[in-house]
């Protein structure tokens, strides 16, 4: 290549390089701060929407989700010293305790002090959601030293519409997640003290004994993290968490004469549907596509050069595997809770990496713009989906009061599905969890004949069946035999809040 030719190339390239540097400088000084503040403002607004939904849910007296009342019922039984893990379903009550006992133990004192209620469990879920966001902030800041990126990671979680939905409910998942992420925060400290090690190990065990599926993502992430830091401690953690968990499970199973295993394993294996999985994954993509892309980008970091990769990547893989079980019948967005936390951790870590390179101002602008639109979409979903459902229930509170009054007025047993909380609010034990027992009947684990006979004999004063406007959920909650017996021996007395009140035919 001749010197003259090189000079010609340089005369062409130099203006382009110079122009690019000027544009990058402009973006770095003006565009990046403006767009980043807009993005952060959107996620702060999303967090405030989550808080609003949580506050409204806490003060709502009645059941919002099918799964709330069974947990209150179990707390009522625990407060009376009754075993919640029965080893057979030959006699009523026909109820199942699907999960380990920690969350139920957490709400039992509140049920004992204030009577059956939903606000205490929802308050626990709300506090756990914000605590999880705080732990995400601490982990990202420790790994990156970037407070802005750490704050963004925390907001990615708390503004997530799946989190705004589930953290407003009396359900076990946010307590389990809070334990799991706290364990990761303790175990990711450097230097790792003995107190932090054992505290982290105990948190991982606590997460498992709040929800059994949490034995996967967080323990694996903690193990791989320690494997890079200290192989001996990684092995000690695996042995400790495994041994303590097996010991506690064995003790509980022995105390309940096999009931613990029957409830959380045998009676918890529901039908899996690929179409259900596909629909939920498409919904996940529609709601969180840019966070999912950011999570995928996080895998591009080099594990030997990036400390954050060693924690976020294994956690994201484990959480993704757990999320795939959402194909089970009766599943809901709670199967995405770990994944939401993992995406927030990975997203915050990637933001910190990109912000460390001033030459990537253009990439920062593009990323912040996409994430800002992600935040806007998340707010819309929070308001349109769960927010509108909650508002609809609150508007019909007068109908729910009438429903509660009807249940209170009868002395005999009552069957219900969506609003079985009316039974627990009246300080009465549940006779049947229709969805769980219907699935067990389909699996051949439970014989529905005695219950069908009781319905035929009109032993129930009321039967409450909820009919959702757009989906026949009642067909998943009641077997064809139960429904046929109800139609034959009961008649509709009234309908409140889309719930038909059946009374015995005369």
Short mmCIF file of C-alpha atoms in Angstrom, two decimals, residues 83-350:
data_model
loop_
_atom_site.label_atom_id
_atom_site.label_comp_id
_atom_site.label_asym_id
_atom_site.label_seq_id
_atom_site.Cartn_x
_atom_site.Cartn_y
_atom_site.Cartn_z
CA UNK A 83 -51.69 -31.34 62.47
CA UNK A 84 -51.87 -29.66 59.04
CA UNK A 85 -50.09 -32.55 57.29
CA UNK A 86 -52.55 -35.45 57.41
CA UNK A 87 -51.30 -38.67 55.87
CA UNK A 88 -54.59 -39.64 54.19
CA UNK A 89 -57.79 -38.15 52.80
CA UNK A 90 -60.22 -40.90 53.73
CA UNK A 91 -62.26 -38.63 55.97
CA UNK A 92 -63.05 -34.89 55.95
CA UNK A 93 -61.77 -32.26 56.02
CA UNK A 94 -60.58 -32.81 52.47
CA UNK A 95 -57.72 -30.32 52.57
CA UNK A 96 -54.08 -30.29 51.48
CA UNK A 97 -51.10 -28.37 52.85
CA UNK A 98 -49.03 -28.07 49.68
CA UNK A 99 -46.08 -26.21 51.17
CA UNK A 100 -43.60 -26.45 54.05
CA UNK A 101 -44.67 -24.68 57.25
CA UNK A 102 -42.60 -21.47 57.62
CA UNK A 103 -45.03 -19.01 56.03
CA UNK A 104 -47.96 -20.60 57.84
CA UNK A 105 -46.03 -20.30 61.10
CA UNK A 106 -45.38 -16.63 60.27
CA UNK A 107 -49.09 -15.79 59.95
CA UNK A 108 -50.31 -18.02 62.80
CA UNK A 109 -49.65 -15.47 65.61
CA UNK A 110 -51.61 -12.82 63.70
CA UNK A 111 -54.52 -15.18 63.20
CA UNK A 112 -54.42 -16.06 66.90
CA UNK A 113 -54.31 -12.41 68.01
CA UNK A 114 -56.73 -10.81 65.55
CA UNK A 115 -58.79 -13.73 64.33
CA UNK A 116 -58.84 -15.03 60.75
CA UNK A 117 -57.73 -12.25 58.42
CA UNK A 118 -55.93 -11.65 55.13
CA UNK A 119 -54.21 -8.35 55.87
CA UNK A 120 -51.40 -9.80 58.01
CA UNK A 121 -50.23 -12.26 55.38
CA UNK A 122 -50.43 -9.61 52.67
CA UNK A 123 -48.40 -7.25 54.84
CA UNK A 124 -45.73 -9.93 55.24
CA UNK A 125 -45.64 -10.46 51.45
CA UNK A 126 -45.39 -6.71 50.85
CA UNK A 127 -42.52 -6.24 53.31
CA UNK A 128 -40.71 -9.25 51.84
CA UNK A 129 -41.02 -7.79 48.32
CA UNK A 130 -39.41 -4.51 49.36
CA UNK A 131 -36.79 -6.36 51.39
CA UNK A 132 -35.93 -8.45 48.32
CA UNK A 133 -35.51 -5.25 46.27
CA UNK A 134 -33.17 -3.93 48.99
CA UNK A 135 -31.12 -7.14 48.91
CA UNK A 136 -30.84 -6.90 45.12
CA UNK A 137 -29.57 -3.33 45.52
CA UNK A 138 -26.96 -4.46 48.05
CA UNK A 139 -25.75 -7.37 45.91
CA UNK A 140 -25.41 -5.32 42.73
CA UNK A 141 -23.66 -2.49 44.58
CA UNK A 142 -21.23 -4.88 46.24
CA UNK A 143 -20.37 -6.54 42.95
CA UNK A 144 -20.12 -3.36 40.88
CA UNK A 145 -19.64 -0.38 43.19
CA UNK A 146 -22.26 1.46 41.10
CA UNK A 147 -25.11 2.81 43.28
CA UNK A 148 -27.13 3.97 40.28
CA UNK A 149 -27.06 0.54 38.66
CA UNK A 150 -27.80 -1.08 42.02
CA UNK A 151 -30.85 1.16 42.47
CA UNK A 152 -31.98 0.31 38.95
CA UNK A 153 -31.70 -3.40 39.77
CA UNK A 154 -33.87 -3.02 42.85
CA UNK A 155 -36.44 -1.03 40.88
CA UNK A 156 -36.45 -3.60 38.06
CA UNK A 157 -37.75 -6.05 40.66
CA UNK A 158 -40.24 -4.01 42.67
CA UNK A 159 -41.79 -2.36 39.59
CA UNK A 160 -42.27 -5.73 37.89
CA UNK A 161 -46.01 -6.33 37.30
CA UNK A 162 -45.71 -9.97 38.31
CA UNK A 163 -44.24 -8.80 41.61
CA UNK A 164 -46.85 -6.05 42.07
CA UNK A 165 -49.49 -8.74 41.57
CA UNK A 166 -48.15 -11.50 43.80
CA UNK A 167 -46.64 -9.40 46.58
CA UNK A 168 -50.13 -8.02 47.33
CA UNK A 169 -51.42 -11.49 48.21
CA UNK A 170 -51.36 -13.74 51.25
CA UNK A 171 -49.13 -16.29 49.54
CA UNK A 172 -45.89 -17.98 50.50
CA UNK A 173 -43.66 -16.98 47.58
CA UNK A 174 -42.33 -13.56 48.62
CA UNK A 175 -41.21 -14.82 52.03
CA UNK A 176 -39.39 -17.70 50.33
CA UNK A 177 -37.79 -15.31 47.86
CA UNK A 178 -36.75 -12.90 50.63
CA UNK A 179 -34.98 -15.75 52.44
CA UNK A 180 -33.29 -16.93 49.22
CA UNK A 181 -31.98 -13.51 48.14
CA UNK A 182 -30.89 -12.67 51.69
CA UNK A 183 -28.90 -15.89 51.66
CA UNK A 184 -27.21 -14.84 48.43
CA UNK A 185 -26.47 -11.39 49.86
CA UNK A 186 -24.82 -12.88 52.95
CA UNK A 187 -22.84 -15.50 51.05
CA UNK A 188 -21.58 -13.01 48.44
CA UNK A 189 -19.79 -10.92 51.06
CA UNK A 190 -16.02 -10.71 50.92
CA UNK A 191 -14.37 -11.59 53.14
CA UNK A 192 -16.96 -14.18 54.10
CA UNK A 193 -17.18 -14.42 57.89
CA UNK A 194 -18.42 -17.49 59.72
CA UNK A 195 -21.51 -15.56 60.82
CA UNK A 196 -22.35 -14.57 57.22
CA UNK A 197 -21.71 -18.12 56.00
CA UNK A 198 -24.02 -19.77 58.51
CA UNK A 199 -26.55 -16.98 58.23
CA UNK A 200 -26.64 -17.47 54.46
CA UNK A 201 -26.91 -21.24 54.79
CA UNK A 202 -29.81 -20.91 57.26
CA UNK A 203 -31.58 -18.47 54.92
CA UNK A 204 -31.32 -20.95 52.06
CA UNK A 205 -32.78 -23.67 54.27
CA UNK A 206 -35.54 -21.30 55.40
CA UNK A 207 -36.39 -20.57 51.76
CA UNK A 208 -36.68 -24.30 51.06
CA UNK A 209 -38.96 -24.78 54.07
CA UNK A 210 -41.16 -21.95 52.88
CA UNK A 211 -41.47 -23.27 49.32
CA UNK A 212 -39.82 -26.55 48.37
CA UNK A 213 -38.99 -25.49 44.79
CA UNK A 214 -36.49 -22.97 46.20
CA UNK A 215 -34.05 -25.85 46.68
CA UNK A 216 -32.76 -25.21 43.14
CA UNK A 217 -31.83 -21.71 41.96
CA UNK A 218 -30.42 -19.90 45.00
CA UNK A 219 -28.48 -22.87 46.47
CA UNK A 220 -26.88 -23.60 43.09
CA UNK A 221 -26.00 -19.93 42.58
CA UNK A 222 -24.46 -19.71 46.05
CA UNK A 223 -22.51 -22.94 45.49
CA UNK A 224 -21.06 -21.82 42.14
CA UNK A 225 -20.21 -18.39 43.55
CA UNK A 226 -18.28 -19.97 46.42
CA UNK A 227 -16.68 -22.46 44.05
CA UNK A 228 -14.83 -19.54 42.43
CA UNK A 229 -14.06 -17.94 45.79
CA UNK A 230 -13.29 -20.87 48.11
CA UNK A 231 -13.88 -24.48 47.06
CA UNK A 232 -13.85 -25.76 50.65
CA UNK A 233 -16.59 -23.35 51.68
CA UNK A 234 -18.63 -24.25 48.58
CA UNK A 235 -18.51 -27.93 49.55
CA UNK A 236 -19.31 -27.10 53.17
CA UNK A 237 -22.32 -25.04 52.07
CA UNK A 238 -23.70 -27.84 49.88
CA UNK A 239 -23.29 -30.41 52.66
CA UNK A 240 -24.73 -28.10 55.32
CA UNK A 241 -27.82 -27.00 53.39
CA UNK A 242 -28.47 -30.54 52.15
CA UNK A 243 -27.99 -32.19 55.54
CA UNK A 244 -30.08 -29.66 57.48
CA UNK A 245 -32.88 -29.79 54.91
CA UNK A 246 -33.00 -33.58 54.87
CA UNK A 247 -32.89 -33.74 58.66
CA UNK A 248 -35.76 -31.26 59.07
CA UNK A 249 -37.80 -33.00 56.37
CA UNK A 250 -37.24 -36.34 58.09
CA UNK A 251 -38.28 -34.97 61.47
CA UNK A 252 -41.45 -33.38 60.05
CA UNK A 253 -42.29 -36.52 58.12
CA UNK A 254 -41.80 -38.65 61.20
CA UNK A 255 -43.87 -36.36 63.41
CA UNK A 256 -46.74 -36.42 60.89
CA UNK A 257 -46.42 -40.17 60.18
CA UNK A 258 -45.67 -39.61 56.51
CA UNK A 259 -48.12 -36.74 56.13
CA UNK A 260 -45.47 -34.14 55.33
CA UNK A 261 -44.22 -36.08 52.29
CA UNK A 262 -47.77 -36.92 51.21
CA UNK A 263 -48.85 -33.27 51.23
CA UNK A 264 -45.87 -31.49 49.68
CA UNK A 265 -44.81 -34.20 47.22
CA UNK A 266 -47.44 -36.86 46.48
CA UNK A 267 -50.45 -34.53 46.57
CA UNK A 268 -48.58 -31.70 44.84
CA UNK A 269 -47.86 -33.32 41.48
CA UNK A 270 -50.40 -31.81 39.09
CA UNK A 271 -51.03 -32.32 35.39
CA UNK A 272 -48.50 -30.58 33.11
CA UNK A 273 -49.66 -28.96 29.88
CA UNK A 274 -47.36 -27.82 27.07
CA UNK A 275 -49.95 -25.39 25.74
CA UNK A 276 -50.22 -23.84 29.21
CA UNK A 277 -46.44 -23.51 29.34
CA UNK A 278 -46.33 -21.92 25.87
CA UNK A 279 -49.02 -19.37 26.76
CA UNK A 280 -47.28 -18.35 29.99
CA UNK A 281 -43.89 -18.02 28.31
CA UNK A 282 -45.41 -15.86 25.58
CA UNK A 283 -47.00 -13.70 28.27
CA UNK A 284 -43.63 -13.45 30.01
CA UNK A 285 -42.01 -12.31 26.75
CA UNK A 286 -44.75 -9.77 26.08
CA UNK A 287 -44.37 -8.21 29.53
CA UNK A 288 -40.59 -8.41 30.16
CA UNK A 289 -38.95 -8.71 26.75
CA UNK A 290 -36.26 -6.06 27.27
CA UNK A 291 -35.34 -7.34 30.73
CA UNK A 292 -35.12 -10.84 29.25
CA UNK A 293 -32.80 -9.54 26.52
CA UNK A 294 -30.71 -7.78 29.19
CA UNK A 295 -30.56 -11.04 31.12
CA UNK A 296 -29.36 -12.86 27.99
CA UNK A 297 -26.68 -10.20 27.48
CA UNK A 298 -25.43 -10.86 31.02
CA UNK A 299 -24.29 -14.33 29.92
CA UNK A 300 -21.79 -12.74 27.51
CA UNK A 301 -19.56 -11.69 30.40
CA UNK A 302 -16.45 -13.79 31.00
CA UNK A 303 -16.85 -15.88 34.18
CA UNK A 304 -13.16 -15.57 35.09
CA UNK A 305 -13.12 -11.79 34.65
CA UNK A 306 -16.57 -10.90 35.91
CA UNK A 307 -17.39 -11.60 39.55
CA UNK A 308 -21.04 -10.68 38.98
CA UNK A 309 -21.39 -13.43 36.33
CA UNK A 310 -20.48 -16.08 38.90
CA UNK A 311 -23.58 -15.23 40.93
CA UNK A 312 -26.12 -13.83 38.47
CA UNK A 313 -25.70 -16.37 35.66
CA UNK A 314 -26.25 -19.53 37.78
CA UNK A 315 -29.14 -17.86 39.59
CA UNK A 316 -30.73 -16.90 36.27
CA UNK A 317 -30.33 -20.42 34.88
CA UNK A 318 -31.81 -22.03 38.01
CA UNK A 319 -34.68 -19.54 38.16
CA UNK A 320 -35.43 -20.13 34.47
CA UNK A 321 -35.62 -23.88 35.02
CA UNK A 322 -37.97 -23.38 37.97
CA UNK A 323 -40.12 -21.05 35.88
CA UNK A 324 -40.70 -23.80 33.31
CA UNK A 325 -42.85 -25.66 35.86
CA UNK A 326 -45.51 -23.00 35.25
CA UNK A 327 -46.93 -25.51 32.79
CA UNK A 328 -48.62 -27.26 35.74
CA UNK A 329 -52.38 -26.86 35.95
CA UNK A 330 -53.36 -24.22 38.50
CA UNK A 331 -50.04 -22.39 38.16
CA UNK A 332 -49.81 -18.62 38.26
CA UNK A 333 -47.22 -15.85 38.04
CA UNK A 334 -45.73 -16.93 41.38
CA UNK A 335 -43.66 -19.38 39.32
CA UNK A 336 -41.89 -16.33 37.89
CA UNK A 337 -40.87 -14.74 41.22
CA UNK A 338 -37.33 -16.14 41.31
CA UNK A 339 -36.89 -15.29 37.64
CA UNK A 340 -37.98 -11.69 38.30
CA UNK A 341 -35.32 -11.40 41.03
CA UNK A 342 -32.67 -13.05 38.84
CA UNK A 343 -33.43 -10.70 35.92
CA UNK A 344 -33.19 -7.70 38.24
CA UNK A 345 -29.79 -8.86 39.54
CA UNK A 346 -28.47 -9.59 36.06
CA UNK A 347 -29.91 -6.37 34.63
CA UNK A 348 -28.36 -4.19 37.33
CA UNK A 349 -24.99 -5.88 36.86
CA UNK A 350 -25.05 -5.37 33.07
#
